[in-house]
Amino acid sequence: MRQRTIAKSVEIVGIGLHKGVPVKMKLEPLDSDMGIIFYRVDKGITIPLKIENVVDTKMATVIGKDDVVVSTIEHLLSAVYAYGIDNLRVVIDNDEVPVLDGSSSGYCMLIEEAGIKELDKSKKAIKIKKDVEIVTEDGKKVALKPSKHIIYDFSIDFEHPSIGKQNFHFDYSISEYKENISRARTFGFLHEVQYLRSIGLAQGGSMENAIVLDQTKILNPEGLRYDDEFVRHKILDAIGDMALLGYTLVGEYDAHAGSHHLNHLLTKKLYEDKDNYEIIDLEEAEAEAHVFQMAYAKVQS
């Protein structure tokens, strides 16, 4: 199995969730072994997608270098990671990736418009060998576990009548991602949105790009896309955050009430001990390569 990039460059213009300003973004193909790279064209700064370049995880995953940042990268990366793209340059003219409709479905369409190109070098993946977890005092947990498959399992528990307890088990494939994960939108509570705007954030947030709830109900007139859209979006975010590993994951991600911050701590902890993982070559690892071949089988290119 070979590394992947996109077949041609594609552009999009959208609004940033927090600053609320227009952002032009272009996705460009890259050669083998170049990874995912963000380029702030307005600043002339290149920021490779690496764990050590994460500078903030409070409201979104933010990477930066030399005081230049790119924020809210997780939805784009979720789609890029789901489609198995290893090498890509993201050229952007502001400090925030466009939010689009609050999901990653627009990025799936953009990737399919660009097409997928196989490169000359073999694809690598990160295989989880030992359980690694982060657990907080209030019961939140994120973990990576060994598995022959690619699995994301997430549960949430909100004291809100429209959310409550939800869990979702996702067996990875591109077709399943498109159908069951990519359309799930980000969500927020009205009182939080009002506070965020008072401190200069969420300026681009609206019911056009998020599910908004008051104390008792969902305010979006169209309602939900899935009955459990909230937990599905948490998986969407987690897939984007796992892109920081630098390799496609072979293993199980398991979380209860996880967050961008906990995901960042998890990726750091995994790499602290080389016994936790193995970097495998999918030209040589036949069993794992078969898993990816099945997962990629229905992708359009």
Short mmCIF file of C-alpha atoms in Angstrom, two decimals:
data_model
loop_
_atom_site.label_atom_id
_atom_site.label_comp_id
_atom_site.label_asym_id
_atom_site.label_seq_id
_atom_site.Cartn_x
_atom_site.Cartn_y
_atom_site.Cartn_z
CA MET A 1 0.00 0.00 0.00
CA ARG A 2 1.34 3.40 -1.02
CA GLN A 3 1.25 6.86 0.51
CA ARG A 4 -1.46 9.25 -0.62
CA THR A 5 -1.90 12.88 -1.53
CA ILE A 6 -4.56 14.75 -3.49
CA ALA A 7 -4.53 14.64 -7.30
CA LYS A 8 -4.88 18.40 -7.83
CA SER A 9 -5.06 21.66 -5.88
CA VAL A 10 -8.47 22.89 -4.67
CA GLU A 11 -9.53 26.14 -3.00
CA ILE A 12 -12.29 27.20 -0.66
CA VAL A 13 -13.35 30.44 1.04
CA GLY A 14 -15.23 30.42 4.33
CA ILE A 15 -15.68 32.08 7.69
CA GLY A 16 -13.57 31.34 10.75
CA LEU A 17 -15.62 30.23 13.77
CA HIS A 18 -13.94 32.45 16.36
CA LYS A 19 -12.76 35.53 14.46
CA GLY A 20 -15.72 35.60 12.05
CA VAL A 21 -13.56 36.86 9.16
CA PRO A 22 -13.34 35.43 5.62
CA VAL A 23 -10.54 32.92 5.11
CA LYS A 24 -9.14 31.66 1.80
CA MET A 25 -7.67 28.18 1.97
CA LYS A 26 -6.00 26.06 -0.69
CA LEU A 27 -5.12 22.37 -0.46
CA GLU A 28 -2.06 21.38 -2.51
CA PRO A 29 -0.50 17.96 -3.29
CA LEU A 30 2.84 17.04 -1.74
CA ASP A 31 5.35 14.29 -2.47
CA SER A 32 6.02 11.21 -0.34
CA ASP A 33 7.32 11.58 3.22
CA MET A 34 6.49 15.31 3.43
CA GLY A 35 3.55 14.94 5.81
CA ILE A 36 0.83 17.51 6.49
CA ILE A 37 2.06 21.10 6.40
CA PHE A 38 0.20 24.36 7.05
CA TYR A 39 1.47 27.50 5.35
CA ARG A 40 0.32 30.98 6.48
CA VAL A 41 0.70 32.77 3.16
CA ASP A 42 0.01 36.16 4.78
CA LYS A 43 2.92 35.66 7.21
CA GLY A 44 5.28 33.51 5.13
CA ILE A 45 5.44 30.90 7.93
CA THR A 46 5.29 27.11 7.50
CA ILE A 47 3.91 25.07 10.41
CA PRO A 48 4.32 21.28 10.14
CA LEU A 49 1.58 19.21 11.75
CA LYS A 50 3.49 17.91 14.77
CA ILE A 51 2.59 17.36 18.41
CA GLU A 52 5.31 19.78 19.52
CA ASN A 53 3.69 22.55 17.46
CA VAL A 54 0.38 22.39 19.38
CA VAL A 55 0.09 25.69 21.27
CA ASP A 56 -3.53 25.67 22.52
CA THR A 57 -6.32 23.13 23.06
CA LYS A 58 -8.91 25.04 25.12
CA MET A 59 -11.60 25.70 22.51
CA ALA A 60 -10.02 23.98 19.50
CA THR A 61 -6.75 22.40 18.42
CA VAL A 62 -4.29 25.16 17.53
CA ILE A 63 -0.79 24.79 16.08
CA GLY A 64 1.79 27.55 15.87
CA LYS A 65 5.36 28.60 15.20
CA ASP A 66 7.18 31.91 15.77
CA ASP A 67 3.99 33.46 17.26
CA VAL A 68 2.00 32.60 14.11
CA VAL A 69 -0.91 30.17 14.60
CA VAL A 70 -3.51 28.19 12.69
CA SER A 71 -6.60 27.47 14.77
CA THR A 72 -9.57 25.10 14.63
CA ILE A 73 -7.76 22.56 12.46
CA GLU A 74 -9.58 19.46 13.73
CA HIS A 75 -12.50 19.29 11.26
CA LEU A 76 -10.26 19.59 8.21
CA LEU A 77 -7.78 17.10 9.65
CA SER A 78 -10.58 14.68 10.48
CA ALA A 79 -11.52 14.45 6.80
CA VAL A 80 -7.89 14.37 5.63
CA TYR A 81 -7.08 11.60 8.12
CA ALA A 82 -10.26 9.65 7.31
CA TYR A 83 -9.37 9.62 3.61
CA GLY A 84 -5.90 8.29 4.37
CA ILE A 85 -4.03 11.29 3.00
CA ASP A 86 -0.43 11.31 4.20
CA ASN A 87 1.02 14.34 2.41
CA LEU A 88 -0.69 17.69 1.93
CA ARG A 89 0.03 21.42 2.08
CA VAL A 90 -2.70 23.65 3.50
CA VAL A 91 -2.19 27.24 2.33
CA ILE A 92 -4.23 29.69 4.39
CA ASP A 93 -4.38 33.49 4.53
CA ASN A 94 -5.61 33.93 8.12
CA ASP A 95 -5.25 32.29 11.52
CA GLU A 96 -8.27 29.99 11.43
CA VAL A 97 -9.49 27.17 9.19
CA PRO A 98 -12.99 27.87 7.75
CA VAL A 99 -15.76 26.31 9.86
CA LEU A 100 -18.08 25.65 6.87
CA ASP A 101 -21.28 24.09 8.31
CA GLY A 102 -19.64 22.98 11.56
CA SER A 103 -19.00 19.44 10.34
CA SER A 104 -16.36 17.91 8.05
CA SER A 105 -18.69 16.98 5.18
CA GLY A 106 -17.61 20.02 3.13
CA TYR A 107 -14.00 18.92 3.44
CA CYS A 108 -14.94 15.41 2.31
CA MET A 109 -16.48 16.94 -0.82
CA LEU A 110 -13.39 19.09 -1.35
CA ILE A 111 -11.08 16.07 -1.11
CA GLU A 112 -13.26 14.12 -3.53
CA GLU A 113 -13.24 17.08 -5.93
CA ALA A 114 -9.42 17.06 -5.79
CA GLY A 115 -9.19 13.29 -6.14
CA ILE A 116 -6.69 11.01 -4.43
CA LYS A 117 -3.31 10.14 -5.87
CA GLU A 118 -1.09 7.27 -4.79
CA LEU A 119 2.61 8.10 -4.49
CA ASP A 120 5.77 6.08 -5.01
CA LYS A 121 6.65 5.22 -1.40
CA SER A 122 4.96 2.76 0.94
CA LYS A 123 2.43 3.96 3.48
CA LYS A 124 3.24 3.74 7.17
CA ALA A 125 0.88 3.44 10.13
CA ILE A 126 1.19 3.56 13.91
CA LYS A 127 0.18 0.32 15.60
CA ILE A 128 -0.79 0.53 19.28
CA LYS A 129 1.01 -2.16 21.32
CA LYS A 130 0.09 -1.24 24.92
CA ASP A 131 -2.84 0.49 26.63
CA VAL A 132 -2.20 4.20 27.14
CA GLU A 133 -4.74 6.41 28.89
CA ILE A 134 -5.35 9.78 30.47
CA VAL A 135 -7.89 9.85 33.32
CA THR A 136 -8.99 12.97 35.19
CA GLU A 137 -10.23 13.28 38.76
CA ASP A 138 -13.75 14.01 37.55
CA GLY A 139 -13.98 10.79 35.53
CA LYS A 140 -13.08 11.96 32.03
CA LYS A 141 -10.98 9.49 30.08
CA VAL A 142 -9.23 9.06 26.74
CA ALA A 143 -7.30 5.92 25.82
CA LEU A 144 -5.53 4.12 23.00
CA LYS A 145 -5.60 0.31 23.01
CA PRO A 146 -4.19 -2.47 20.82
CA SER A 147 -6.55 -3.78 18.16
CA LYS A 148 -6.30 -5.43 14.75
CA HIS A 149 -8.90 -2.94 13.57
CA ILE A 150 -9.39 0.85 13.55
CA ILE A 151 -12.05 1.72 16.11
CA TYR A 152 -13.34 4.88 17.77
CA ASP A 153 -15.59 4.42 20.79
CA PHE A 154 -16.94 7.50 22.58
CA SER A 155 -19.46 8.23 25.33
CA ILE A 156 -20.78 11.50 26.74
CA ASP A 157 -23.11 12.41 29.59
CA PHE A 158 -24.64 15.92 29.65
CA GLU A 159 -27.26 17.13 32.10
CA HIS A 160 -29.35 18.51 29.26
CA PRO A 161 -32.67 17.06 28.07
CA SER A 162 -31.61 17.19 24.42
CA ILE A 163 -28.30 15.36 24.99
CA GLY A 164 -28.16 13.17 28.11
CA LYS A 165 -26.12 9.97 27.80
CA GLN A 166 -24.92 9.02 24.34
CA ASN A 167 -22.35 6.57 23.00
CA PHE A 168 -21.21 5.61 19.53
CA HIS A 169 -18.99 2.81 18.25
CA PHE A 170 -17.32 3.56 14.92
CA ASP A 171 -15.54 0.90 12.86
CA TYR A 172 -13.47 2.93 10.47
CA SER A 173 -13.93 3.02 6.72
CA ILE A 174 -14.19 5.99 4.39
CA SER A 175 -17.76 5.16 3.41
CA GLU A 176 -18.84 4.77 7.06
CA TYR A 177 -17.07 8.01 7.95
CA LYS A 178 -18.91 9.91 5.21
CA GLU A 179 -22.29 8.49 6.16
CA ASN A 180 -22.13 8.35 9.95
CA ILE A 181 -19.52 10.84 11.18
CA SER A 182 -18.70 13.61 8.68
CA ARG A 183 -22.13 15.34 8.82
CA ALA A 184 -22.16 15.69 12.62
CA ARG A 185 -21.87 19.36 13.58
CA THR A 186 -20.11 21.07 16.43
CA PHE A 187 -22.39 22.25 19.25
CA GLY A 188 -22.51 24.86 21.97
CA PHE A 189 -24.76 26.34 24.61
CA LEU A 190 -26.27 29.79 24.19
CA HIS A 191 -24.88 31.13 27.46
CA GLU A 192 -21.40 29.93 26.48
CA VAL A 193 -21.68 31.54 23.04
CA GLN A 194 -22.69 34.83 24.64
CA TYR A 195 -19.71 34.66 27.01
CA LEU A 196 -17.27 33.72 24.21
CA ARG A 197 -18.43 36.64 22.11
CA SER A 198 -17.91 38.97 25.07
CA ILE A 199 -14.21 37.99 25.09
CA GLY A 200 -13.83 38.20 21.30
CA LEU A 201 -14.41 34.54 20.38
CA ALA A 202 -17.19 32.69 18.48
CA GLN A 203 -17.67 35.79 16.30
CA GLY A 204 -18.42 33.58 13.29
CA GLY A 205 -20.61 31.10 15.14
CA SER A 206 -24.27 30.80 14.19
CA MET A 207 -26.98 28.21 13.69
CA GLU A 208 -25.64 27.93 10.13
CA ASN A 209 -22.47 26.26 11.43
CA ALA A 210 -23.28 24.81 14.85
CA ILE A 211 -25.99 23.20 16.94
CA VAL A 212 -27.01 25.81 19.52
CA LEU A 213 -28.85 24.88 22.72
CA ASP A 214 -30.46 26.94 25.43
CA GLN A 215 -31.14 25.47 28.88
CA THR A 216 -33.92 23.15 27.68
CA LYS A 217 -33.88 22.66 23.91
CA ILE A 218 -32.13 22.81 20.55
CA LEU A 219 -32.61 26.19 18.90
CA ASN A 220 -31.82 25.19 15.30
CA PRO A 221 -35.16 25.10 13.44
CA GLU A 222 -34.07 22.15 11.29
CA GLY A 223 -33.23 20.02 14.33
CA LEU A 224 -30.57 17.31 14.34
CA ARG A 225 -29.01 15.34 11.50
CA TYR A 226 -28.71 12.27 13.75
CA ASP A 227 -30.44 11.55 17.07
CA ASP A 228 -26.97 11.21 18.62
CA GLU A 229 -25.25 13.92 16.58
CA PHE A 230 -23.44 15.26 19.65
CA VAL A 231 -21.37 12.13 20.37
CA ARG A 232 -20.75 11.56 16.66
CA HIS A 233 -19.19 15.01 16.45
CA LYS A 234 -16.95 14.12 19.38
CA ILE A 235 -15.64 11.20 17.31
CA LEU A 236 -15.15 13.54 14.34
CA ASP A 237 -13.01 15.79 16.55
CA ALA A 238 -11.08 12.85 17.99
CA ILE A 239 -10.17 11.57 14.53
CA GLY A 240 -8.85 15.03 13.67
CA ASP A 241 -6.85 15.22 16.87
CA MET A 242 -5.31 11.77 16.26
CA ALA A 243 -3.91 13.16 12.98
CA LEU A 244 -1.27 14.79 15.20
CA LEU A 245 0.27 11.31 15.59
CA GLY A 246 1.66 11.76 12.08
CA TYR A 247 0.54 8.30 10.98
CA THR A 248 -2.77 6.57 10.44
CA LEU A 249 -3.80 4.69 13.57
CA VAL A 250 -4.14 0.91 13.88
CA GLY A 251 -5.81 0.40 17.22
CA GLU A 252 -8.77 1.48 19.31
CA TYR A 253 -9.44 4.99 20.58
CA ASP A 254 -11.78 4.91 23.58
CA ALA A 255 -13.09 7.97 25.43
CA HIS A 256 -15.62 9.21 27.94
CA ALA A 257 -16.16 12.98 27.93
CA GLY A 258 -12.91 13.49 26.03
CA SER A 259 -11.68 16.84 24.76
CA HIS A 260 -9.03 18.42 22.53
CA HIS A 261 -6.85 18.96 25.60
CA LEU A 262 -7.07 15.34 26.75
CA ASN A 263 -6.46 14.09 23.20
CA HIS A 264 -3.30 16.19 23.07
CA LEU A 265 -2.10 14.76 26.39
CA LEU A 266 -2.85 11.26 25.10
CA THR A 267 -0.79 11.64 21.92
CA LYS A 268 2.11 13.04 23.96
CA LYS A 269 1.92 10.19 26.48
CA LEU A 270 1.85 7.56 23.72
CA TYR A 271 5.14 8.83 22.30
CA GLU A 272 6.84 9.03 25.70
CA ASP A 273 7.54 5.27 25.65
CA LYS A 274 8.57 3.45 22.46
CA ASP A 275 7.12 0.22 23.89
CA ASN A 276 3.65 1.74 23.50
CA TYR A 277 3.63 1.65 19.71
CA GLU A 278 5.24 0.43 16.52
CA ILE A 279 5.59 2.23 13.18
CA ILE A 280 4.69 -0.36 10.54
CA ASP A 281 5.23 -0.40 6.79
CA LEU A 282 2.00 -1.33 5.03
CA GLU A 283 3.91 -2.80 2.08
CA GLU A 284 5.25 -5.40 4.53
CA ALA A 285 2.49 -5.74 7.17
CA GLU A 286 -0.06 -7.72 5.15
CA ALA A 287 -2.75 -8.06 7.84
CA GLU A 288 -2.82 -4.33 8.62
CA ALA A 289 -2.64 -3.43 4.93
CA HIS A 290 -5.73 -5.57 4.34
CA VAL A 291 -7.60 -3.55 6.99
CA PHE A 292 -6.83 -0.35 5.10
CA GLN A 293 -7.62 -1.83 1.70
CA MET A 294 -11.08 -2.75 2.97
CA ALA A 295 -11.54 0.67 4.60
CA TYR A 296 -10.51 2.54 1.44
CA ALA A 297 -12.39 0.29 -0.97
CA LYS A 298 -15.32 2.63 -1.71
CA VAL A 299 -13.50 5.95 -1.90
CA GLN A 300 -14.08 7.97 -5.03
CA SER A 301 -10.95 9.17 -6.78
#
